[in-house]
Coordinates of C-alpha atoms and ligand atoms in Angstrom, one line a residue:
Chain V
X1 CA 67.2 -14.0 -5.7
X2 CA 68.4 -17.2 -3.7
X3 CA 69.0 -19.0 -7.0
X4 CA 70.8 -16.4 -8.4
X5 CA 73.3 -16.1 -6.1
X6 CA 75.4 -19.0 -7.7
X7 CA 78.9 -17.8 -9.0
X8 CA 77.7 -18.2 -12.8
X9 CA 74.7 -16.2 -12.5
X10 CA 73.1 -16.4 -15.6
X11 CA 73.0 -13.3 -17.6
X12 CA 69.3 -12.3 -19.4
X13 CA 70.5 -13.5 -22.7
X14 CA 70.9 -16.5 -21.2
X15 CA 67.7 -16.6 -19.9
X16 CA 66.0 -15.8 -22.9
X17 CA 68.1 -18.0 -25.5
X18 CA 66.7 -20.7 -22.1
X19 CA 63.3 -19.7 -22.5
X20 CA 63.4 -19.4 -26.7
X21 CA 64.1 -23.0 -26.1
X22 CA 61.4 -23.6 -24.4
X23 CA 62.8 -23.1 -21.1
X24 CA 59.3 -21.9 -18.8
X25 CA 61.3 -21.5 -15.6
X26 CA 64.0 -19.4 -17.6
X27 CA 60.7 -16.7 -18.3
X28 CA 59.8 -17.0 -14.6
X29 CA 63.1 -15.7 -13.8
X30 CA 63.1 -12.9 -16.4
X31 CA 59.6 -11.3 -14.7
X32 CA 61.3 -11.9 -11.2
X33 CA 63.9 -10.0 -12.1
X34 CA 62.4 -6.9 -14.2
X35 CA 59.1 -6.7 -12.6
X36 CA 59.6 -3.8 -10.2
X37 CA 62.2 -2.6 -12.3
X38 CA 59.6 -2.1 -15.1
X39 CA 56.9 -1.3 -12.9
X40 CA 59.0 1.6 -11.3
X41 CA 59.5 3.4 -15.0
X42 CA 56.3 2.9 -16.1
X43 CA 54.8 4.3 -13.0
X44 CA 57.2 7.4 -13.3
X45 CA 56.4 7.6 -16.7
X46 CA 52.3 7.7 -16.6
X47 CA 51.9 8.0 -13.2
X48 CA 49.5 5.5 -11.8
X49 CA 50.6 2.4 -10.5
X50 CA 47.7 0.4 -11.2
X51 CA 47.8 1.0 -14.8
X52 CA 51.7 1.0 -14.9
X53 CA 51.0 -3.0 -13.2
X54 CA 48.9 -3.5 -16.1
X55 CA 51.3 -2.4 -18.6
X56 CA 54.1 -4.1 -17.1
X57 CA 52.0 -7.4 -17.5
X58 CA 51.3 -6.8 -20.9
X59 CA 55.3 -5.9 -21.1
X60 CA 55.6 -10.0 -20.2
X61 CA 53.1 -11.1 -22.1
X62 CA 54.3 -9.4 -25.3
X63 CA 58.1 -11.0 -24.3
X64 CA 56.2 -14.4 -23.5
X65 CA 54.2 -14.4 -26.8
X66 CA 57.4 -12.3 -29.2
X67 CA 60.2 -14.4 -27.7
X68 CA 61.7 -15.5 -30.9
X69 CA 62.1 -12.3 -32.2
X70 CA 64.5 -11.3 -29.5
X71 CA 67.6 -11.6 -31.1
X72 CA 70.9 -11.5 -29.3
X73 CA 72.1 -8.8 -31.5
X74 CA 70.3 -5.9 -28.9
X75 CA 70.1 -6.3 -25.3
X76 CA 67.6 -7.9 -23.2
X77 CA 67.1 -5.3 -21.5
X78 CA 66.8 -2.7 -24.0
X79 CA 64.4 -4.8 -25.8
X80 CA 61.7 -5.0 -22.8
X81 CA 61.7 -1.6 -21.7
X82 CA 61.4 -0.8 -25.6
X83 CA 58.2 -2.5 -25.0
X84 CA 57.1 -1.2 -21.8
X85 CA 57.8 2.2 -23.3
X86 CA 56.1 1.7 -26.0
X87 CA 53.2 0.3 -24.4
X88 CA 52.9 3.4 -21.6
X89 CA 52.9 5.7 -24.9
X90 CA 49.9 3.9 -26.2
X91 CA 48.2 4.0 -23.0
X92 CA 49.4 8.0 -22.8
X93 CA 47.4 8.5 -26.0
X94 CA 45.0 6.1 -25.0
X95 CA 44.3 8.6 -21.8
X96 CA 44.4 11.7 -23.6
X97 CA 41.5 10.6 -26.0
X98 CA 39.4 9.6 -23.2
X99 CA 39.3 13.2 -21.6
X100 CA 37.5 14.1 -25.0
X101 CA 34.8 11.5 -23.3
X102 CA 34.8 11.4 -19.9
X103 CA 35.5 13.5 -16.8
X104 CA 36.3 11.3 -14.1
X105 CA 39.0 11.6 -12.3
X106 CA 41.5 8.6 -12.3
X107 CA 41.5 8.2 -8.7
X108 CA 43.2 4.8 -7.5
X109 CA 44.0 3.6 -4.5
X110 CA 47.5 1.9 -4.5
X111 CA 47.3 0.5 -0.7
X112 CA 48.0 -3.1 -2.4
X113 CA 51.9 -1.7 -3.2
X114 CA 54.1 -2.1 -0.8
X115 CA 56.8 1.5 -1.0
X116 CA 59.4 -0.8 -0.5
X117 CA 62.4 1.5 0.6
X118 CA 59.7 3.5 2.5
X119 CA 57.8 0.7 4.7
X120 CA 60.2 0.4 7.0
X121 CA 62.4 2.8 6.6
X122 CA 63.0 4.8 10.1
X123 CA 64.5 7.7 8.3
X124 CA 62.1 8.0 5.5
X125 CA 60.1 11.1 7.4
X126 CA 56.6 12.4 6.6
X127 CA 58.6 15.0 5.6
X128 CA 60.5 13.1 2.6
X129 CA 57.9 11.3 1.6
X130 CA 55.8 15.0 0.8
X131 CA 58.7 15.2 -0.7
X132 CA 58.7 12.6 -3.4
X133 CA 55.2 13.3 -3.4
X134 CA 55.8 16.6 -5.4
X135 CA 59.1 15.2 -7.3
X136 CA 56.7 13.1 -8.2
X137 CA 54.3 15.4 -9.1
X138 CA 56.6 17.4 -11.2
X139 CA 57.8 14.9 -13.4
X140 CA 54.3 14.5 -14.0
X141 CA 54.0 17.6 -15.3
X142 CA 56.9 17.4 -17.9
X143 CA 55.6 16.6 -21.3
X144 CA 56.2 13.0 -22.0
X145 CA 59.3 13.6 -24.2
X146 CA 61.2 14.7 -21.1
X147 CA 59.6 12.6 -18.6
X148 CA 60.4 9.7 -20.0
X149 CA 64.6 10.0 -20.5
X150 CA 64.6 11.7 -17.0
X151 CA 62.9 8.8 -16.0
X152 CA 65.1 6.5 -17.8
X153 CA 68.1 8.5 -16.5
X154 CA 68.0 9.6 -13.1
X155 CA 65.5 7.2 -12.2
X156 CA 66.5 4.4 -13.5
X157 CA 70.0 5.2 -14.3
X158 CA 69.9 3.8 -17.7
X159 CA 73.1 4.6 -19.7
X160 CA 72.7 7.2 -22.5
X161 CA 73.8 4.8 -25.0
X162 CA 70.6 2.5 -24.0
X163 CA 68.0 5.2 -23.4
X164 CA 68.9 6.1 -27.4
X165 CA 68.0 2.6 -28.6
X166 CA 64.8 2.5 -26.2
X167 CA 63.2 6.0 -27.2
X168 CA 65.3 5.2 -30.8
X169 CA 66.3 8.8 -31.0
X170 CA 70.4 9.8 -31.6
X171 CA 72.1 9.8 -29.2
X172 CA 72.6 13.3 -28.7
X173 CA 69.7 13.8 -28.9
X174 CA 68.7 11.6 -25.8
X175 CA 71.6 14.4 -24.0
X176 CA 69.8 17.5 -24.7
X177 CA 66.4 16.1 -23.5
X178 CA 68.0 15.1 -20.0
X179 CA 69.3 18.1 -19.7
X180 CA 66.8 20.6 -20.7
X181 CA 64.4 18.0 -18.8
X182 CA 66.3 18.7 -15.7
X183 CA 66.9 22.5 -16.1
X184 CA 62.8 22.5 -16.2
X185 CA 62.3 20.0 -13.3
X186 CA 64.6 22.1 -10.9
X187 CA 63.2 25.1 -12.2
X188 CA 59.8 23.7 -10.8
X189 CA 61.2 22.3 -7.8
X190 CA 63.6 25.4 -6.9
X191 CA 62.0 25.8 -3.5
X192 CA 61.9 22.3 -2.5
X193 CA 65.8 21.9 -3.6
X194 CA 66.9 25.4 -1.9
X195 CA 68.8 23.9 1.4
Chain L
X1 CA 76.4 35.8 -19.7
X2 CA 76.9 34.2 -22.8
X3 CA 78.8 31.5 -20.5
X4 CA 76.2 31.3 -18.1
X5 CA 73.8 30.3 -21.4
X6 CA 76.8 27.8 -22.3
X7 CA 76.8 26.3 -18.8
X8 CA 72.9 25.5 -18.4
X9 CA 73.2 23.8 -21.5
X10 CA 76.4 21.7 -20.7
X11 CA 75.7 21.4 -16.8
X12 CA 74.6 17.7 -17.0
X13 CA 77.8 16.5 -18.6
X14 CA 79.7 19.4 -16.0
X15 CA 77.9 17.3 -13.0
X16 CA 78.8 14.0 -15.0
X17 CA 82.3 14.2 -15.7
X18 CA 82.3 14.7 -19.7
X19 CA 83.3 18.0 -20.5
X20 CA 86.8 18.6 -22.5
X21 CA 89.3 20.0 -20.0
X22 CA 89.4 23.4 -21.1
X23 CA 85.4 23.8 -21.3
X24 CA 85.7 22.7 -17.6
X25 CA 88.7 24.7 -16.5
X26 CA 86.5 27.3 -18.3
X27 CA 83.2 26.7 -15.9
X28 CA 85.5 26.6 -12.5
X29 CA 86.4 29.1 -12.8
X30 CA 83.4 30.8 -14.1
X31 CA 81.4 29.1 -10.5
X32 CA 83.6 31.0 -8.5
X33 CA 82.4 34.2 -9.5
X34 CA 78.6 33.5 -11.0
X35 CA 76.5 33.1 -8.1
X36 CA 73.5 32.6 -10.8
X37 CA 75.1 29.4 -12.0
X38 CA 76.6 27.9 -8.8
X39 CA 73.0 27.8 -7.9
X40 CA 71.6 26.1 -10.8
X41 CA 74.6 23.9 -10.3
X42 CA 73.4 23.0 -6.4
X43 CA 70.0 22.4 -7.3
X44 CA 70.8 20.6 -10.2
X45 CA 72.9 18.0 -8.1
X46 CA 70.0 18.0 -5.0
X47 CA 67.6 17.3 -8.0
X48 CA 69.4 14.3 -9.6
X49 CA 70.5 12.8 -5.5
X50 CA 66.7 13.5 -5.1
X51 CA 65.8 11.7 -8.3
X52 CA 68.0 8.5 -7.9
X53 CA 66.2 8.6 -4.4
X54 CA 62.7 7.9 -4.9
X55 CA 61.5 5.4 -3.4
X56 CA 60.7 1.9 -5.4
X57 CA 57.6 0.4 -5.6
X58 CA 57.0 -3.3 -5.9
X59 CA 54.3 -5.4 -7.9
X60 CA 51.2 -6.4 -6.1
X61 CA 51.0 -9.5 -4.7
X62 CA 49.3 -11.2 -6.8
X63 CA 51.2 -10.2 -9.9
X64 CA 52.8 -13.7 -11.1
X65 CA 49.1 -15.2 -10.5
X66 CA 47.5 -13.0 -12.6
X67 CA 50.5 -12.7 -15.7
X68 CA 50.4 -17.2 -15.5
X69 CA 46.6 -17.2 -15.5
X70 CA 46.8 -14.2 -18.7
X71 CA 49.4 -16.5 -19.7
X72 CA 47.9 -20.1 -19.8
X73 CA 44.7 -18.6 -21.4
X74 CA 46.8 -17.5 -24.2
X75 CA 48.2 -20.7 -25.0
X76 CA 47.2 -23.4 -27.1
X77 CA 45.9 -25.4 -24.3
X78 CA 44.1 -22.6 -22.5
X79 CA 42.3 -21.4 -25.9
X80 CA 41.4 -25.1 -27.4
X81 CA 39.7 -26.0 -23.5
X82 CA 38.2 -22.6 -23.2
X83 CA 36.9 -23.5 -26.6
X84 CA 35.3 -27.0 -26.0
X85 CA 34.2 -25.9 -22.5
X86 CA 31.6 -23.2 -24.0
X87 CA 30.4 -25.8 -26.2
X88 CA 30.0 -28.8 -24.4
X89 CA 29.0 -27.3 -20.6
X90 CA 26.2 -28.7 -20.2
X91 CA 27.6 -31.9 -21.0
X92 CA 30.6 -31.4 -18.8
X93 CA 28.4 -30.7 -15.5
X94 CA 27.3 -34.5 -14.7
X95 CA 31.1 -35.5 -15.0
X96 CA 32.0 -32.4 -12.9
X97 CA 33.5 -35.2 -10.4
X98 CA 35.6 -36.6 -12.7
X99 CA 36.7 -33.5 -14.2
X100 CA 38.4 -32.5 -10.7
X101 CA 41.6 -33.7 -12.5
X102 CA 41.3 -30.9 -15.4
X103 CA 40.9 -28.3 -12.2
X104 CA 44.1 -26.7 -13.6
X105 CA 43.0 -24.0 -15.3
X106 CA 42.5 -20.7 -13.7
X107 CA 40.9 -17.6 -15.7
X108 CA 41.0 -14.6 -15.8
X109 CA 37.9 -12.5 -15.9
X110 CA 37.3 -9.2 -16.4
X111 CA 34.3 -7.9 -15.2
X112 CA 33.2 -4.8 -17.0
X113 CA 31.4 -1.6 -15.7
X114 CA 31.8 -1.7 -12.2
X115 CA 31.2 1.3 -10.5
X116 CA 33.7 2.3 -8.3
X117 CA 30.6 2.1 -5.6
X118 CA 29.7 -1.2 -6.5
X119 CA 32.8 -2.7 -6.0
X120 CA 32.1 -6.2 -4.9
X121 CA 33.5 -8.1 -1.5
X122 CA 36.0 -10.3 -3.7
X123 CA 34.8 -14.1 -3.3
X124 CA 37.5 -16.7 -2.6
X125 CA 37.2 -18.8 -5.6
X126 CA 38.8 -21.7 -6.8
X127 CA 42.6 -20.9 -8.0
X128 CA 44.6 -23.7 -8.8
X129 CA 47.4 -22.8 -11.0
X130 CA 49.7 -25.7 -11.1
X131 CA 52.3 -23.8 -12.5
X132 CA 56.2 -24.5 -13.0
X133 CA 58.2 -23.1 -10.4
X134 CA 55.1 -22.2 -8.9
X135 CA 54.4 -20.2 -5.6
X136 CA 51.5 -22.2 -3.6
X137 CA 51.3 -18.9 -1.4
X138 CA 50.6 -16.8 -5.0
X139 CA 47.7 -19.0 -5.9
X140 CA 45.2 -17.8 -3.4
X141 CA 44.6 -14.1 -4.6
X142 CA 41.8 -13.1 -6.7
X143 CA 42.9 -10.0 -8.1
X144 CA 41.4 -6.9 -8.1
X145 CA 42.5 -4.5 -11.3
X146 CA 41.7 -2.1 -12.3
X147 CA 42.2 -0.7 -16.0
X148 CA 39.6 2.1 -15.4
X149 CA 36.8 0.4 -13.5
X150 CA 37.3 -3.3 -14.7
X151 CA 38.0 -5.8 -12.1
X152 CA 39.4 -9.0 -13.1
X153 CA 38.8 -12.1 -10.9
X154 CA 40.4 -15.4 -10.7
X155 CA 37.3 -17.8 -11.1
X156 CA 37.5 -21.6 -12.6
X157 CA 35.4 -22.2 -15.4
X158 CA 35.0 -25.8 -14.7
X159 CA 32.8 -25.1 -11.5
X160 CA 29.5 -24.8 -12.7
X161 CA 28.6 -22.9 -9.7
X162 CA 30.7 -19.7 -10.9
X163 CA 29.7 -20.1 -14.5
X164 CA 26.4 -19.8 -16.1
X165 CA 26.4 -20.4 -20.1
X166 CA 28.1 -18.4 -22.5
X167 CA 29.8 -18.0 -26.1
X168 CA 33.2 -17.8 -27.3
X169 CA 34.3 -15.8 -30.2
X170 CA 36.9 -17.4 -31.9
X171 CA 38.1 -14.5 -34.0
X172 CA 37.7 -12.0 -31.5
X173 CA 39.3 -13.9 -29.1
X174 CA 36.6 -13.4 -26.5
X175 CA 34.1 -15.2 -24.4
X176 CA 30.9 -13.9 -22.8
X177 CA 29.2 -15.9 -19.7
X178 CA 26.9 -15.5 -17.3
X179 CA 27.5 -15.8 -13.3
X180 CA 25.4 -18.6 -12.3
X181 CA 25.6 -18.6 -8.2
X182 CA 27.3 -19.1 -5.6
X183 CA 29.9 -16.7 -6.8
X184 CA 30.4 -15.4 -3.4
X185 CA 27.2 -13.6 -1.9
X186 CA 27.7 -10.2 -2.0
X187 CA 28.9 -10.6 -5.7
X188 CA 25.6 -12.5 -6.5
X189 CA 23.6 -9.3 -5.1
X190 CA 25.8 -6.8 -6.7
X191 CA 25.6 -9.1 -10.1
X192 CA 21.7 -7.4 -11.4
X193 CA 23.4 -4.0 -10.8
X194 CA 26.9 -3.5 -11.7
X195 CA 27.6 -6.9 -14.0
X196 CA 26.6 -7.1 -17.7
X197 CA 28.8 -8.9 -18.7
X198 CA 32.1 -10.9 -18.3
X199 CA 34.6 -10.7 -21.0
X200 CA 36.8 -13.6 -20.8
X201 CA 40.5 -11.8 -22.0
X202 CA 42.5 -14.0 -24.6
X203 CA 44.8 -12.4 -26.1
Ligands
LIG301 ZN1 76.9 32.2 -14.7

């Protein structure tokens, strides 16, 4: 971010409380900043990046259309991934109706993403990237209570304090999923985390 | 083995540092002798390095095109010229010269019941976003998306070549055209076979 690299970066409240007035370069900034960020939980959370892009568009378009009822009271970012969540639950249930209908397979193809730590990363082996191929895999298989405060947690390294007000469950609450969410994931993965 | 129970379910805040100082003393001393848990404890700290480590994808390409385009269709000005375009067409194709100037809209289209088979070679059409702040290099991509087997295009409604007529439905928020021609050759072939119909997306 070349133009954020001024001393008094703004902060995203700033950027909103810009763009609530009408600021459109203030919003450009906000989707430059949150778009992989966003697209990286919602691809952990449902599992497909092309439908995690989608939601993540619909994320900014919900932000671009609902801006004035941001209020400064919560978070910026709290707020948008309270909408991206909520957004890859919808599609969640949206998915499980249509295996009632349809058996396709949701093949995609994803060679339009760049893996950006991976592309040209010398260390990143074949090996690791089997690897995250079944981490991946097994988060995946957690139901989507888990899934999604791991994914908020050790994925995105949310605090616990903000993953409450996303999923808007108490906090200790949020503690006992991550933990029992883990227990299972490692439980799964025991071979892969042996050495 | 009751504190083997107590330490699976208080490993998390064991690993993060938030246990009372006698629960931990309590577990340190437990580790040293329950091979069990120093396990659990191992793998639990592989799995959340592992975790953190994954690698991060970015958005396509062609990601700020296609949220602008989504974007100016859903505003006032998109929906009102969306509106009056439908209507008046025919009337709008002998000024087509003039009209050059209003070349500013780009839409999105999304082009339902494509077969994964029938994907089409995607034509180069007209993108011209003139967009605050915007990236000349990001106007060029028509984008292929998929939400099951739709594929939205970037097309421009004011060349008559791309669009045949259509309707709009104001309440539904949705407009229905034809491909006239021209659309790109391979598209035009593909058109009798895998296109119905185009459902322009306002939101
Ligand atoms: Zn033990």
């Amino acid at each position: 971010m070349i133009r954020g690299e001024r001393s008094n970066k703004p902060t995203d409240e700033d950027l909103i409380e810009q763009f609530q007035n009408g600021d459109l370069y203030a919003f450009d900034l906000i989707v430059k900043r949150y778009k992989n960020q966003l697209l990286n939980f919602v691809y952990r959370f449902i599992g497909n990046v092309e439908e995690a892009e989608d939601i993540v568009q619909e994320t900014f378009l919900r932000v671009y259309r609902n801006r004035k009822a941001y209020q400064k009271v919560a978070k910026f970012s709290t707020w948008i991934y309270t909408i991206a969540g909520n957004l890859a639950k919808t599609e969640l249930r949206k998915r499980k109706r249509r295996k009632f209908f349809s058996i396709s397979d949701l093949g995609y193809d994803d060679k339009d993403y760049d893996i950006a730590d991976e592309a040209f990363n010398p260390e990143k082996t074949v090996d690791s990237n089997i690897k995250e191929e079944i981490i991946h895999r097994e988060i995946q298989a957690l139901s989507p209570k888990f899934r999604e405060v791991i994914v908020l947690r050790d994925v995105q390294q949310l605090s616990y304090e903000e993953i409450s007000e996303i999923v808007s469950i108490p906090l200790g609450t949020v503690k006992s999923r991550v933990n029992r969410g883990r227990l299972k994931l490692q439980e799964r993965l025991k071979r892969l985390l042996k050495s | 083995m009751d504190t083997c129970k107590r330490f699976k379910k208080l490993i998390s805040d064991f690993i993060e540092g938030s246990l009372s100082k006698s629960d931990r003393f309590e577990f340190e001393k437990h580790l040293e002798h329950c091979e069990g848990c120093h396990s659990v404890l191992e793998r639990e700290k592989r799995l959340i390095d592992g975790l953190h480590h994954l690698g991060h994808l970015n958005t396509s390409k062609d990601f700020d095109t296609v949220l602008r385009t989504r974007i100016r269709i859903e505003s006032g000005i998109g929906r009102r010229r969306l509106n009056e375009l439908v209507w008046t067409w025919p009337a709008k194709i002998p000024v087509y010269g003039m009209s050059l100037a209003l070349l500013l809209i780009a839409f999105v289209m999304v082009f339902e019941q494509i077969k994964e088979q029938n994907k089409p070679v995607i034509p180069q059409p007209y993108v011209n976003t003139n967009w605050h702040g915007g990236n000349p290099d990001q106007n060029t991509f028509p984008k292929t998306y998929t939400e099951t087997e739709n594929v939205i295009y970037m097309i421009d409604p004011l060349d008559p070549q791309q669009l045949g007529d259509g309707s709009y439905n104001e309440t539904e928020g949705t407009a229905t055209f034809g491909i006239k021609s021209n659309f790109g050759d391979s598209l035009e072939d593909k058109r009798e076979t895998s296109l119905q119909s185009i459902r322009q997306v306002v939101y």
